[in-house]
Coordinates of C-alpha atoms in Angstrom, one line a residue:
M29 CA -12.8 -28.7 8.4
S30 CA -14.3 -32.2 9.3
K31 CA -14.2 -35.1 6.9
A32 CA -17.0 -37.3 5.8
P33 CA -16.7 -41.1 6.0
D34 CA -14.9 -42.6 3.0
T35 CA -14.2 -39.2 1.6
E36 CA -10.8 -38.0 0.3
S37 CA -10.3 -34.2 0.4
S38 CA -7.0 -34.0 -1.3
L39 CA -6.6 -33.0 -4.9
K40 CA -3.5 -35.2 -5.1
P41 CA -4.8 -38.7 -4.1
T42 CA -2.3 -41.5 -3.6
G43 CA -2.7 -44.7 -5.6
K44 CA -4.6 -45.3 -8.8
T45 CA -7.5 -43.0 -9.6
T46 CA -10.7 -44.9 -9.7
T47 CA -14.1 -44.4 -11.3
T48 CA -15.7 -47.3 -9.5
P49 CA -18.8 -46.2 -7.7
P50 CA -19.0 -46.5 -3.9
K51 CA -20.7 -49.5 -2.3
K52 CA -24.4 -49.3 -2.9
R53 CA -26.4 -48.4 0.2
V54 CA -29.4 -46.3 1.0
P55 CA -28.2 -43.1 2.7
K56 CA -29.9 -41.3 5.6
R57 CA -32.2 -38.6 4.4
K58 CA -31.2 -36.0 7.1
N59 CA -28.2 -33.8 6.5
A60 CA -25.0 -34.8 8.2
G61 CA -21.7 -33.1 8.7
G62 CA -19.0 -34.1 6.3
A63 CA -16.2 -32.7 4.2
G64 CA -17.4 -29.2 3.4
G65 CA -20.7 -29.9 5.1
L66 CA -21.7 -32.5 2.4
T67 CA -24.9 -34.4 2.9
E68 CA -24.8 -38.2 3.0
R69 CA -26.2 -38.2 -0.5
F70 CA -22.8 -37.1 -1.8
K71 CA -19.3 -38.5 -1.7
V72 CA -16.0 -37.2 -2.9
D73 CA -13.0 -39.4 -3.6
S74 CA -10.1 -39.5 -6.0
G75 CA -12.4 -40.6 -8.7
G76 CA -14.6 -37.5 -8.5
V77 CA -17.9 -36.3 -7.0
W78 CA -20.6 -39.0 -6.6
W79 CA -24.3 -38.6 -6.0
F80 CA -26.7 -41.3 -4.7
N81 CA -29.8 -41.5 -6.8
A82 CA -32.4 -42.7 -4.3
N83 CA -35.0 -43.3 -7.0
P84 CA -36.3 -46.9 -6.3
K85 CA -35.9 -47.6 -10.0
V86 CA -32.2 -46.6 -9.8
N87 CA -31.0 -46.7 -6.2
Q88 CA -27.3 -46.4 -7.1
W89 CA -24.3 -44.0 -7.1
K90 CA -23.8 -41.8 -10.1
R91 CA -20.6 -39.9 -11.0
L92 CA -21.1 -36.2 -11.5
C93 CA -17.7 -34.9 -12.4
D94 CA -14.0 -35.1 -11.7
Y95 CA -12.7 -34.1 -8.2
L96 CA -14.2 -30.8 -7.1
E97 CA -13.7 -29.4 -3.6
V98 CA -15.4 -26.6 -1.9
I99 CA -12.5 -25.2 0.3
A100 CA -14.1 -22.1 1.7
Q101 CA -17.0 -19.7 1.6
S102 CA -16.1 -16.3 0.4
R103 CA -17.5 -12.8 0.7
T104 CA -16.4 -9.2 0.4
A105 CA -15.2 -6.9 3.2
K106 CA -18.8 -5.6 3.5
G107 CA -20.3 -9.1 3.8
N108 CA -21.8 -9.1 0.3
E109 CA -21.3 -11.2 -2.8
W110 CA -21.2 -14.5 -1.1
G111 CA -19.7 -17.4 -3.0
A112 CA -17.9 -20.8 -2.8
L113 CA -14.2 -21.0 -3.5
L114 CA -13.7 -24.2 -5.6
R115 CA -10.6 -26.1 -6.3
F116 CA -10.2 -28.7 -9.0
K117 CA -7.9 -29.8 -11.9
N118 CA -8.5 -29.1 -15.5
R119 CA -8.2 -31.6 -18.3
D120 CA -4.4 -31.0 -18.4
G121 CA -4.0 -31.8 -14.7
V122 CA -3.4 -28.2 -13.8
E123 CA -4.9 -27.1 -10.5
R124 CA -7.4 -24.3 -10.8
L125 CA -9.3 -22.1 -8.4
W126 CA -12.7 -20.5 -9.1
N127 CA -14.9 -18.4 -6.9
M128 CA -18.4 -19.4 -7.7
P129 CA -20.9 -16.7 -6.9
Y130 CA -24.0 -18.2 -5.3
A131 CA -26.1 -15.9 -7.3
L132 CA -25.2 -17.9 -10.4
C133 CA -26.8 -21.0 -8.9
V134 CA -30.2 -19.4 -8.7
S135 CA -30.3 -17.7 -12.1
D136 CA -31.0 -19.4 -15.4
G137 CA -31.3 -22.7 -13.6
G138 CA -27.6 -22.8 -12.7
S139 CA -26.6 -23.1 -16.4
E140 CA -23.9 -20.4 -15.9
V141 CA -22.2 -22.5 -13.2
M142 CA -22.0 -25.5 -15.5
R143 CA -20.7 -23.5 -18.4
A144 CA -18.1 -21.7 -16.2
L145 CA -16.8 -25.0 -14.8
A146 CA -16.6 -26.6 -18.3
E147 CA -14.8 -23.5 -19.7
R148 CA -12.2 -23.9 -17.0
G149 CA -11.6 -27.5 -17.9
L150 CA -13.5 -29.5 -15.3
K151 CA -14.7 -32.8 -16.8
I152 CA -18.4 -33.1 -16.1
E153 CA -20.5 -36.1 -16.9
T154 CA -23.3 -35.7 -19.5
G155 CA -26.9 -36.5 -18.9
R156 CA -30.0 -34.7 -17.7
H157 CA -29.6 -35.8 -14.1
V158 CA -26.2 -34.2 -13.6
K159 CA -26.8 -30.5 -13.3
Q160 CA -29.2 -30.4 -10.4
P161 CA -27.3 -32.8 -8.1
L162 CA -24.1 -30.9 -8.8
L163 CA -25.6 -27.6 -7.9
E164 CA -27.0 -29.1 -4.8
Y165 CA -23.5 -30.4 -3.8
L166 CA -22.0 -26.9 -4.4
T167 CA -24.6 -24.9 -2.6
G168 CA -25.1 -27.3 0.2
A169 CA -21.4 -27.5 1.2
D170 CA -21.5 -25.6 4.5
V171 CA -17.7 -25.3 5.1
E172 CA -16.6 -23.6 8.2
E173 CA -13.7 -21.7 6.7
R174 CA -14.4 -18.1 5.6
V175 CA -12.1 -16.1 3.4
R176 CA -12.3 -12.5 2.2
L177 CA -11.4 -12.5 -1.4
V178 CA -9.4 -9.5 -2.6
D179 CA -9.0 -8.7 -6.3
K180 CA -6.2 -6.2 -5.8
M181 CA -2.7 -6.3 -4.3
G182 CA -1.4 -3.9 -1.8
W183 CA -2.5 -2.9 1.7
H184 CA -5.4 -4.5 3.4
G185 CA -5.3 -3.2 6.9
G186 CA -1.8 -3.7 8.2
A187 CA -1.1 -6.5 5.9
Y188 CA 0.3 -6.3 2.3
M189 CA -1.1 -8.7 -0.3
F190 CA 1.0 -10.3 -2.9
P191 CA -0.5 -12.7 -5.5
D192 CA 1.1 -15.7 -3.8
R193 CA 1.3 -14.6 -0.1
V194 CA 0.3 -12.1 2.5
V195 CA 3.0 -10.1 4.4
G196 CA 1.8 -9.3 7.9
A197 CA -1.2 -10.4 10.0
P198 CA -4.6 -9.4 8.5
P199 CA -7.6 -9.3 10.8
E200 CA -9.2 -12.2 8.8
P201 CA -7.9 -14.7 6.2
L202 CA -7.3 -13.1 2.8
R203 CA -7.0 -14.8 -0.5
Y204 CA -5.9 -13.0 -3.7
Y205 CA -8.3 -14.0 -6.4
L206 CA -8.7 -12.7 -9.9
D207 CA -10.7 -14.5 -12.5
G208 CA -8.1 -13.9 -15.2
E209 CA -4.5 -12.7 -15.6
P210 CA -3.4 -10.0 -13.1
A211 CA -2.6 -6.6 -14.6
C212 CA 0.4 -6.2 -12.3
K213 CA 3.2 -8.5 -13.5
L214 CA 5.1 -9.1 -10.3
A215 CA 7.8 -11.7 -10.9
S216 CA 11.2 -12.4 -9.5
K217 CA 14.5 -13.9 -10.8
G218 CA 18.1 -13.9 -9.6
T219 CA 19.2 -12.5 -6.3
L220 CA 18.8 -9.2 -4.5
E221 CA 22.6 -8.9 -4.1
E222 CA 23.2 -9.4 -7.9
W223 CA 20.5 -6.8 -8.6
K224 CA 22.2 -4.3 -6.3
K225 CA 25.6 -5.0 -7.9
N226 CA 24.6 -5.1 -11.5
V227 CA 21.6 -2.8 -11.8
A228 CA 21.1 -0.4 -8.8
A229 CA 24.8 0.4 -8.5
Y230 CA 24.8 2.1 -11.9
A231 CA 22.1 4.5 -10.8
S232 CA 24.7 6.3 -8.6
G233 CA 25.6 9.6 -10.2
N234 CA 22.6 9.3 -12.5
D235 CA 19.7 11.4 -11.2
L236 CA 17.0 10.0 -13.5
L237 CA 17.8 6.4 -12.6
L238 CA 18.0 7.1 -8.9
F239 CA 14.7 8.9 -9.0
A240 CA 12.9 6.2 -11.1
I241 CA 14.0 3.4 -8.8
S242 CA 13.1 5.4 -5.7
A243 CA 9.6 6.0 -7.2
A244 CA 9.0 2.2 -7.1
F245 CA 9.6 2.2 -3.3
A246 CA 7.4 5.2 -2.8
A247 CA 4.1 3.5 -3.9
P248 CA 3.6 1.4 -0.7
L249 CA 4.4 4.5 1.4
L250 CA 1.3 6.4 0.3
D251 CA -1.0 4.4 2.6
V252 CA 1.5 4.7 5.5
I253 CA 1.5 8.5 5.5
G254 CA -2.0 9.1 4.1
A255 CA -0.8 10.6 0.8
K256 CA -2.5 10.4 -2.6
T257 CA -1.6 9.1 -6.0
C258 CA 1.2 11.0 -7.7
G259 CA 2.7 10.8 -11.2
F260 CA 5.8 11.9 -13.1
H261 CA 6.2 12.2 -16.9
F262 CA 9.7 11.8 -18.4
I263 CA 10.1 13.9 -21.6
G264 CA 12.9 13.5 -24.1
A265 CA 13.7 12.8 -27.7
S266 CA 13.8 9.3 -29.0
S267 CA 16.9 7.2 -28.6
L268 CA 17.9 9.0 -25.4
G269 CA 17.1 5.9 -23.3
K270 CA 13.7 6.6 -21.7
S271 CA 12.8 3.0 -22.1
T272 CA 15.9 2.0 -20.2
I273 CA 14.8 4.1 -17.3
F274 CA 11.5 2.3 -17.2
E275 CA 13.1 -1.2 -17.5
V276 CA 15.3 -0.4 -14.5
A277 CA 12.4 1.0 -12.5
A278 CA 10.4 -2.0 -13.4
S279 CA 13.2 -4.4 -12.2
V280 CA 12.4 -3.3 -8.6
C281 CA 9.0 -5.2 -9.0
G282 CA 9.3 -7.5 -12.0
G283 CA 10.8 -8.2 -15.4
P284 CA 10.6 -6.0 -18.5
D285 CA 7.0 -7.1 -19.1
Y286 CA 6.1 -5.2 -15.9
V287 CA 5.9 -2.0 -18.1
Q288 CA 2.4 -1.3 -19.4
L289 CA 1.4 0.8 -22.5
W290 CA -0.6 4.0 -22.7
R291 CA -2.3 2.4 -25.7
A292 CA -5.5 1.4 -24.0
T293 CA -9.0 2.8 -23.5
D294 CA -9.7 4.7 -20.3
N295 CA -11.9 1.9 -19.1
A296 CA -9.1 -0.6 -19.6
L297 CA -6.7 1.7 -17.8
E298 CA -9.1 1.7 -14.8
G299 CA -8.5 -2.0 -14.4
T300 CA -4.8 -1.6 -14.9
A301 CA -4.5 1.1 -12.3
A302 CA -6.6 -0.9 -9.8
G303 CA -4.4 -3.8 -10.4
H304 CA -1.3 -1.7 -9.4
S305 CA -2.7 -0.2 -6.2
D306 CA 0.1 0.4 -3.7
C307 CA 2.5 -0.5 -6.4
L308 CA 4.4 1.3 -9.2
L309 CA 2.5 1.8 -12.4
I310 CA 4.6 2.4 -15.5
L311 CA 2.9 3.5 -18.8
D312 CA 5.2 3.7 -21.8
E313 CA 4.9 6.2 -24.7
I314 CA 2.1 8.6 -24.0
S315 CA 1.7 9.5 -27.7
Q316 CA -0.1 6.2 -28.2
C317 CA -3.0 7.5 -26.1
D318 CA -5.8 9.4 -27.9
A319 CA -4.9 13.1 -27.4
R320 CA -8.6 14.0 -27.3
V321 CA -9.1 12.1 -24.0
I322 CA -5.6 12.1 -22.5
G323 CA -6.6 15.0 -20.1
E324 CA -9.6 13.1 -18.7
T325 CA -7.5 9.9 -18.4
V326 CA -4.8 11.6 -16.4
Y327 CA -7.4 13.2 -14.1
M328 CA -8.9 9.8 -13.6
L329 CA -5.6 8.2 -12.8
G330 CA -4.6 11.0 -10.4
N331 CA -8.0 11.0 -8.6
G332 CA -7.5 7.4 -7.6
Q333 CA -10.9 6.0 -8.7
G334 CA -12.8 5.0 -11.9
K335 CA -16.0 6.3 -13.3
A336 CA -19.3 6.1 -11.4
R337 CA -21.7 3.9 -13.4
A338 CA -25.5 3.6 -13.3
T339 CA -27.3 0.4 -12.3
K340 CA -30.3 -0.9 -14.2
N341 CA -32.7 1.1 -12.1
G342 CA -30.7 4.3 -12.6
S343 CA -29.1 4.5 -9.2
V344 CA -25.3 5.0 -8.9
S345 CA -23.5 1.7 -8.4
E346 CA -20.6 1.3 -6.0
L347 CA -17.3 2.2 -7.5
K348 CA -15.6 -0.9 -8.8
H349 CA -12.1 0.4 -9.1
R350 CA -10.1 2.4 -6.6
W351 CA -6.3 2.7 -6.2
Q352 CA -3.4 4.7 -4.9
L353 CA -0.1 4.4 -6.7
V354 CA 2.9 6.1 -8.1
L355 CA 2.7 6.6 -11.9
L356 CA 5.7 6.9 -14.2
S357 CA 5.0 7.9 -17.8
N358 CA 7.2 8.9 -20.8
G359 CA 7.0 10.4 -24.2
E360 CA 8.6 12.9 -26.6
H361 CA 6.1 15.6 -25.8
S362 CA 4.6 17.1 -22.7
L363 CA 1.0 16.7 -21.7
F364 CA 0.3 20.3 -22.7
E365 CA 1.9 19.9 -26.1
L366 CA -0.1 16.7 -26.9
M367 CA -3.4 18.3 -25.9
A368 CA -2.6 21.5 -27.8
K369 CA -2.2 19.4 -31.0
A370 CA -5.7 18.1 -30.4
G371 CA -7.0 21.6 -30.0
K372 CA -7.5 21.3 -26.2
K373 CA -6.1 23.4 -23.4
A374 CA -4.6 21.7 -20.4
A375 CA -5.6 23.1 -17.0
A376 CA -2.8 23.7 -14.5
G377 CA -4.3 21.1 -12.1
L378 CA -3.5 18.5 -14.8
E379 CA 0.2 19.2 -14.4
M380 CA 0.0 18.6 -10.7
R381 CA -1.2 15.0 -11.3
M382 CA 1.7 14.2 -13.6
L383 CA 4.7 16.4 -13.1
S384 CA 7.0 16.7 -16.1
I385 CA 10.7 15.8 -15.9
S386 CA 13.1 16.6 -18.7
C387 CA 15.5 13.8 -19.7
S388 CA 17.9 16.2 -21.2
L389 CA 20.3 16.9 -18.3
H390 CA 23.2 18.2 -20.4
D391 CA 23.9 21.7 -21.4
D392 CA 25.9 20.8 -24.6
E393 CA 25.0 18.6 -27.5
A394 CA 28.2 16.6 -27.4
S395 CA 27.5 15.3 -23.9
L396 CA 23.9 14.7 -24.7
K397 CA 24.9 12.5 -27.7
R398 CA 27.6 10.7 -25.8
L399 CA 25.8 10.0 -22.6
G400 CA 22.1 10.4 -23.4
L401 CA 20.0 10.6 -20.3
F402 CA 22.9 9.5 -18.1
Q403 CA 25.3 11.8 -16.3
K404 CA 27.8 9.2 -15.5
D405 CA 28.6 6.1 -17.7
H406 CA 30.6 4.2 -15.0
N407 CA 33.5 3.5 -17.5
F408 CA 31.2 2.0 -20.1
N409 CA 32.4 4.3 -22.9
G410 CA 29.2 6.1 -23.4
G411 CA 25.5 5.9 -22.6
T412 CA 24.7 3.4 -25.2
A413 CA 27.0 0.7 -23.7
L414 CA 25.6 1.3 -20.3
R415 CA 22.0 1.0 -21.6
E416 CA 22.8 -2.3 -23.2
H417 CA 24.3 -3.6 -19.9
L418 CA 21.3 -2.6 -17.9
A419 CA 18.9 -4.0 -20.4
K420 CA 20.7 -7.4 -20.2
E421 CA 21.0 -7.4 -16.4
V422 CA 17.4 -6.5 -15.6
K423 CA 16.4 -9.7 -17.4
K424 CA 18.7 -11.8 -15.1
N425 CA 17.9 -10.1 -11.8
H426 CA 14.5 -8.5 -11.0
G427 CA 11.5 -8.4 -8.7
L428 CA 13.5 -8.9 -5.5
A429 CA 13.9 -5.4 -4.1
F430 CA 10.2 -4.6 -3.8
P431 CA 9.2 -7.6 -1.6
A432 CA 12.3 -7.0 0.6
F433 CA 11.3 -3.3 1.0
V434 CA 7.6 -4.2 1.8
E435 CA 8.6 -6.9 4.3
R436 CA 10.6 -4.3 6.3
L437 CA 7.9 -1.7 5.9
V438 CA 5.2 -4.1 7.3
S439 CA 7.4 -5.0 10.3
D440 CA 8.3 -1.3 11.0
R441 CA 4.9 0.2 10.1
S442 CA 4.0 2.6 13.0
D443 CA 3.3 6.2 13.7
K444 CA 7.0 6.6 14.4
L445 CA 7.9 5.5 10.9
A446 CA 5.2 7.8 9.4
N447 CA 6.5 10.8 11.4
R448 CA 10.1 10.0 10.3
V449 CA 9.0 10.1 6.6
R450 CA 7.3 13.4 7.2
V451 CA 10.4 14.8 8.7
I452 CA 12.4 13.8 5.6
R453 CA 9.8 15.4 3.4
R454 CA 9.7 18.7 5.5
T455 CA 13.5 18.9 5.3
F456 CA 13.3 18.5 1.5
M457 CA 10.7 21.3 1.2
A458 CA 12.5 23.6 3.5
N459 CA 15.7 23.2 1.5
N460 CA 14.1 23.7 -1.9
L461 CA 11.2 26.2 -1.5
T462 CA 11.2 29.9 -0.7
R463 CA 8.6 31.5 1.4
S464 CA 7.0 33.1 -1.7
A465 CA 6.4 29.7 -3.4
G466 CA 2.9 29.1 -4.6
G467 CA 0.6 26.3 -3.6
Q468 CA 1.3 24.3 -6.8
A469 CA 5.1 24.5 -6.3
G470 CA 4.5 23.2 -2.7
R471 CA 2.4 20.3 -3.9
A472 CA 5.0 19.4 -6.5
A473 CA 7.8 19.5 -3.9
D474 CA 5.6 17.3 -1.7
N475 CA 5.5 14.6 -4.4
F476 CA 9.3 14.9 -5.2
S477 CA 10.0 14.6 -1.4
L478 CA 7.9 11.4 -1.2
V479 CA 10.2 9.7 -3.7
A480 CA 13.3 11.1 -2.0
A481 CA 12.1 9.7 1.4
A482 CA 11.3 6.3 -0.2
G483 CA 14.8 6.1 -1.7
E484 CA 16.5 7.0 1.5
L485 CA 14.5 4.4 3.5
A486 CA 15.3 1.7 0.9
T487 CA 19.0 2.6 1.2
E488 CA 18.9 2.5 5.0
W489 CA 17.2 -0.9 5.0
G490 CA 19.9 -2.3 2.7
V491 CA 17.8 -2.7 -0.3
T492 CA 19.6 -0.5 -2.8
G493 CA 23.3 -0.5 -1.9
W494 CA 23.5 3.3 -2.4
E495 CA 25.2 5.8 -0.2
P496 CA 22.9 7.8 2.2
G497 CA 21.7 11.1 0.7
E498 CA 22.0 9.9 -3.0
A499 CA 18.2 9.5 -3.5
M500 CA 17.6 12.9 -1.8
A501 CA 20.1 14.7 -3.9
A502 CA 18.7 13.3 -7.1
A503 CA 15.1 14.3 -6.2
E504 CA 16.3 17.8 -5.3
A505 CA 18.2 18.2 -8.6
L506 CA 15.2 17.1 -10.7
F507 CA 12.8 19.3 -8.6
K508 CA 15.0 22.4 -9.2
R509 CA 14.9 21.6 -13.0
W510 CA 11.2 21.3 -12.8
I511 CA 11.0 24.8 -11.2
L512 CA 13.3 26.2 -13.8
R513 CA 11.5 24.6 -16.7
R514 CA 8.2 25.9 -15.3
G515 CA 9.4 29.5 -14.9
G516 CA 9.4 29.9 -11.2
E517 CA 7.6 28.9 -8.0
G518 CA 4.3 30.8 -8.7
N519 CA 1.1 29.0 -9.5
Q520 CA 0.6 28.1 -13.2
E521 CA -2.9 29.5 -13.4
E522 CA -1.5 32.9 -12.4
K523 CA 1.2 32.7 -15.0
D524 CA -1.4 31.7 -17.6
I525 CA -3.6 34.7 -16.7
I526 CA -0.8 37.2 -17.0
E527 CA 0.3 35.6 -20.3
E528 CA -3.3 35.8 -21.6
V529 CA -3.6 39.6 -20.8
R530 CA -0.1 40.2 -22.3
Y531 CA -1.1 38.2 -25.5
Q532 CA -4.4 40.1 -25.9
L533 CA -2.7 43.5 -25.7
E534 CA 0.1 42.4 -28.0
V535 CA -2.3 41.2 -30.7
F536 CA -5.1 43.7 -30.3
G537 CA -3.5 46.7 -28.6
E538 CA -3.5 48.7 -31.9
S539 CA -6.8 47.5 -33.5
R540 CA -9.1 47.4 -30.4
F541 CA -8.0 50.5 -28.5
T542 CA -8.6 54.0 -29.9
R543 CA -5.6 56.2 -30.0
W544 CA -5.8 59.0 -27.4
D545 CA -2.9 61.5 -27.7
D546 CA -4.4 64.5 -25.9
G547 CA -3.9 63.6 -22.3
E548 CA -5.2 66.9 -21.0
N549 CA -8.5 66.6 -22.7
A550 CA -11.0 63.7 -23.2
K551 CA -10.7 64.1 -26.9
I552 CA -9.4 62.0 -29.8
D553 CA -8.4 62.7 -33.4
E554 CA -11.7 62.3 -35.3
H555 CA -9.7 62.0 -38.6
S556 CA -7.8 58.9 -37.6
P557 CA -9.1 55.5 -38.7
R558 CA -12.1 54.3 -36.8
T559 CA -11.7 51.5 -34.2
Q560 CA -13.9 48.5 -34.9
E561 CA -15.1 46.6 -31.8
R562 CA -13.5 49.0 -29.3
W563 CA -12.2 47.6 -26.0
G564 CA -11.1 51.0 -24.7
F565 CA -8.5 53.7 -25.3
R566 CA -4.7 53.8 -25.7
R567 CA -2.5 56.6 -24.6
T568 CA 1.3 56.9 -24.9
E569 CA 3.2 58.5 -22.1
Q570 CA 6.7 59.7 -22.7
T571 CA 9.6 59.7 -20.2
V572 CA 12.9 61.6 -20.7
S573 CA 16.0 60.4 -18.8
Q574 CA 19.5 61.8 -19.0
L575 CA 20.8 58.2 -18.7
D576 CA 18.5 56.3 -20.9
G577 CA 17.2 59.1 -23.2
T578 CA 13.5 59.2 -24.2
S579 CA 11.3 56.2 -23.7
T580 CA 7.5 55.6 -24.1
E581 CA 5.0 53.4 -22.4
A582 CA 1.5 52.5 -23.6
I583 CA -1.3 53.0 -21.1
Y584 CA -4.5 51.1 -21.8
F585 CA -7.9 52.3 -20.5
V586 CA -10.0 49.1 -20.7
L587 CA -13.8 49.3 -20.4
P588 CA -15.2 47.0 -17.7
E589 CA -17.2 44.7 -20.0
A590 CA -14.3 44.4 -22.5
F591 CA -12.0 43.6 -19.6
R592 CA -14.3 40.8 -18.5
Q593 CA -14.9 39.3 -21.9
H594 CA -11.5 39.6 -23.5
L595 CA -8.7 40.2 -21.1
A596 CA -10.1 38.0 -18.3
N597 CA -11.3 35.6 -21.0
G598 CA -13.1 33.1 -18.8
H599 CA -11.2 33.8 -15.5
D600 CA -12.6 35.7 -12.6
P601 CA -12.2 39.4 -13.5
Q602 CA -11.6 40.4 -9.9
R603 CA -8.8 37.8 -9.7
V604 CA -7.2 39.0 -12.9
A605 CA -7.3 42.6 -11.7
R606 CA -5.7 41.7 -8.4
L607 CA -2.9 39.8 -10.1
L608 CA -2.2 42.8 -12.3
A609 CA -2.3 45.1 -9.3
D610 CA 0.1 42.9 -7.4
M611 CA 2.7 43.1 -10.2
G612 CA 2.3 46.9 -10.4
A613 CA 0.6 46.8 -13.9
L614 CA -2.8 48.2 -12.7
K615 CA -3.4 51.8 -11.6
R616 CA -5.9 51.7 -8.7
D617 CA -8.3 54.3 -7.2
G618 CA -7.6 53.8 -3.5
K619 CA -8.8 50.3 -2.6
S620 CA -10.8 49.9 -5.8
L621 CA -9.3 47.8 -8.6
Q622 CA -10.9 50.1 -11.1
A623 CA -9.7 53.7 -11.7
R624 CA -11.8 56.7 -12.6
A625 CA -11.1 58.8 -15.8
R626 CA -12.8 61.1 -18.2
L627 CA -12.9 59.1 -21.4
P628 CA -13.2 60.5 -25.0
G629 CA -16.8 60.4 -26.2
L630 CA -18.3 59.4 -22.9
G631 CA -19.3 62.8 -21.5
T632 CA -17.9 65.1 -18.8
S633 CA -18.2 62.7 -15.8
Q634 CA -15.5 60.3 -14.8
K635 CA -16.1 56.7 -15.8
R636 CA -14.9 53.4 -14.1
C637 CA -12.3 51.5 -16.2
Y638 CA -9.2 49.4 -15.7
V639 CA -6.0 51.3 -16.4
I640 CA -3.1 49.0 -17.4
R641 CA 0.6 50.0 -17.7
A642 CA 2.0 47.9 -20.5
G643 CA 5.6 48.2 -19.3
A644 CA 4.8 46.5 -16.0
L645 CA 3.6 43.4 -17.9
Y646 CA 7.1 42.7 -18.9
P647 CA 9.4 42.4 -15.8
D648 CA 13.1 43.1 -16.3
S649 CA 15.0 40.0 -17.3
P650 CA 17.7 38.7 -14.9
K651 CA 21.3 39.3 -16.0
E652 CA 22.0 35.6 -16.4
E653 CA 19.0 35.2 -18.8
E654 CA 20.4 38.1 -20.9
A655 CA 23.7 36.5 -21.1
A656 CA 22.2 33.2 -22.2

């Protein structure tokens, strides 16, 4: 950037600051190149910005404000929202940056520009002849340097943006700019070696700590392999140490204040999520979130973008907030339980966006009370003492592991690295899923495997100090617990459908189905109590076995419309029938899901209906479950 004559461009001038006006002379009227493309009617020195009032009655230099420099012209990646990046010092002598949108200069006479500068502490002279010359100086500064302002950290092409630096080589100069405090509280203290020794080392043997730390390294991997936002919700009683897990996970990126709270509106969480793009987002205590909107909020976070909003003319504006991140949440209750308390039902897709992890890893109460969420106390005489140690150490050493991991990731980023991560993930899934696993179990395994791969890479690159395989083993153990807690590898929607059919027959099997004992004839006992709101007929079949004796099974003949409205209950009736048929609970007529039968009171011809065997709705329990 070229300098104008007699112009100082530094914000830290040497010598005594002066407010003496420059030597009086009549400037040339044509524009001339200068510092920031200034015209010869303006000068900038350590005393501030000066304007030459060429009015013959005045014909002298006037001071407009303290030192104010236009250091670059800014715009977005799409070449819109042009502005000037200004640098100055406020009244406390603290250097400030402000990106002034050019649009403010042409609206309301530029008053918004003056107000914004004054609010930020720039000392501006009073008088009616100050505003217009100052606006002319700001808009006429044709500096050569161009910057792309970015308001979020994370990946921008092949470079990774931190608030104070860029790791990698972006295609054009980037500058992180946010007109306010950043939502992501990245900060560093201590040394990486001390963090590994006094924090990360105690994660060994403790699956939850290993997994939470690994999750922090997983966030910048999302862009590398083309994965989407994923989340994990830690569930456990109070005083187990869930907050300790989060403080340790936060120490990868920053101090204890890195942890955010669920207690915010969904609009506020949009900004919080965008501020943590390609980083770890930690939200503490989900019970603080309004249970009536928690479902929509989790969907929003998992979808990676905020709400679409209308412009003044009714068209849809460009989405302001987008993100990709790894989310950690905690609370005493699951998402399903919280929504049930608010009278809402959580869809299975909601679970996939925030997978639940139980913090109770012990089978006996004595171990749970002594160790809490830890499995190994590392000779600390219990979980409480270990928690106190970790809480103290994360304040001394934090925020060093994440930058070290990102620097290595940027230098090694390639298709080869992405393929290597995919191999680790495929190995995880091959070792932990059967061929009969449903799509939802596969998707969950995909998310657990991402965390495992991140932890293994961080270990290989010397960031954690763990032994190879520890992060993988922890992720595998927690995934198996997730499968066990969920009740198997099948899709949750299918489990919900079968449970709904089972529930309806348990509750209404007697009152909604007319008793039909004469199996040879389509005839019922007319003297028995009348069935109100009939769904069909119920017949009991008896089986005699020399080994088990006499047993009975209820057979339900469900009328088609009743099946659709009550047993399917909002689901696709064809899908419900297929699921029942697959588990052997539905009698079929060839390929048809409906059977044909002569039903009491419906004439001599056979009618279509769904025939359900109640016994098949209750699969035999495994021996180990009976023992438990």
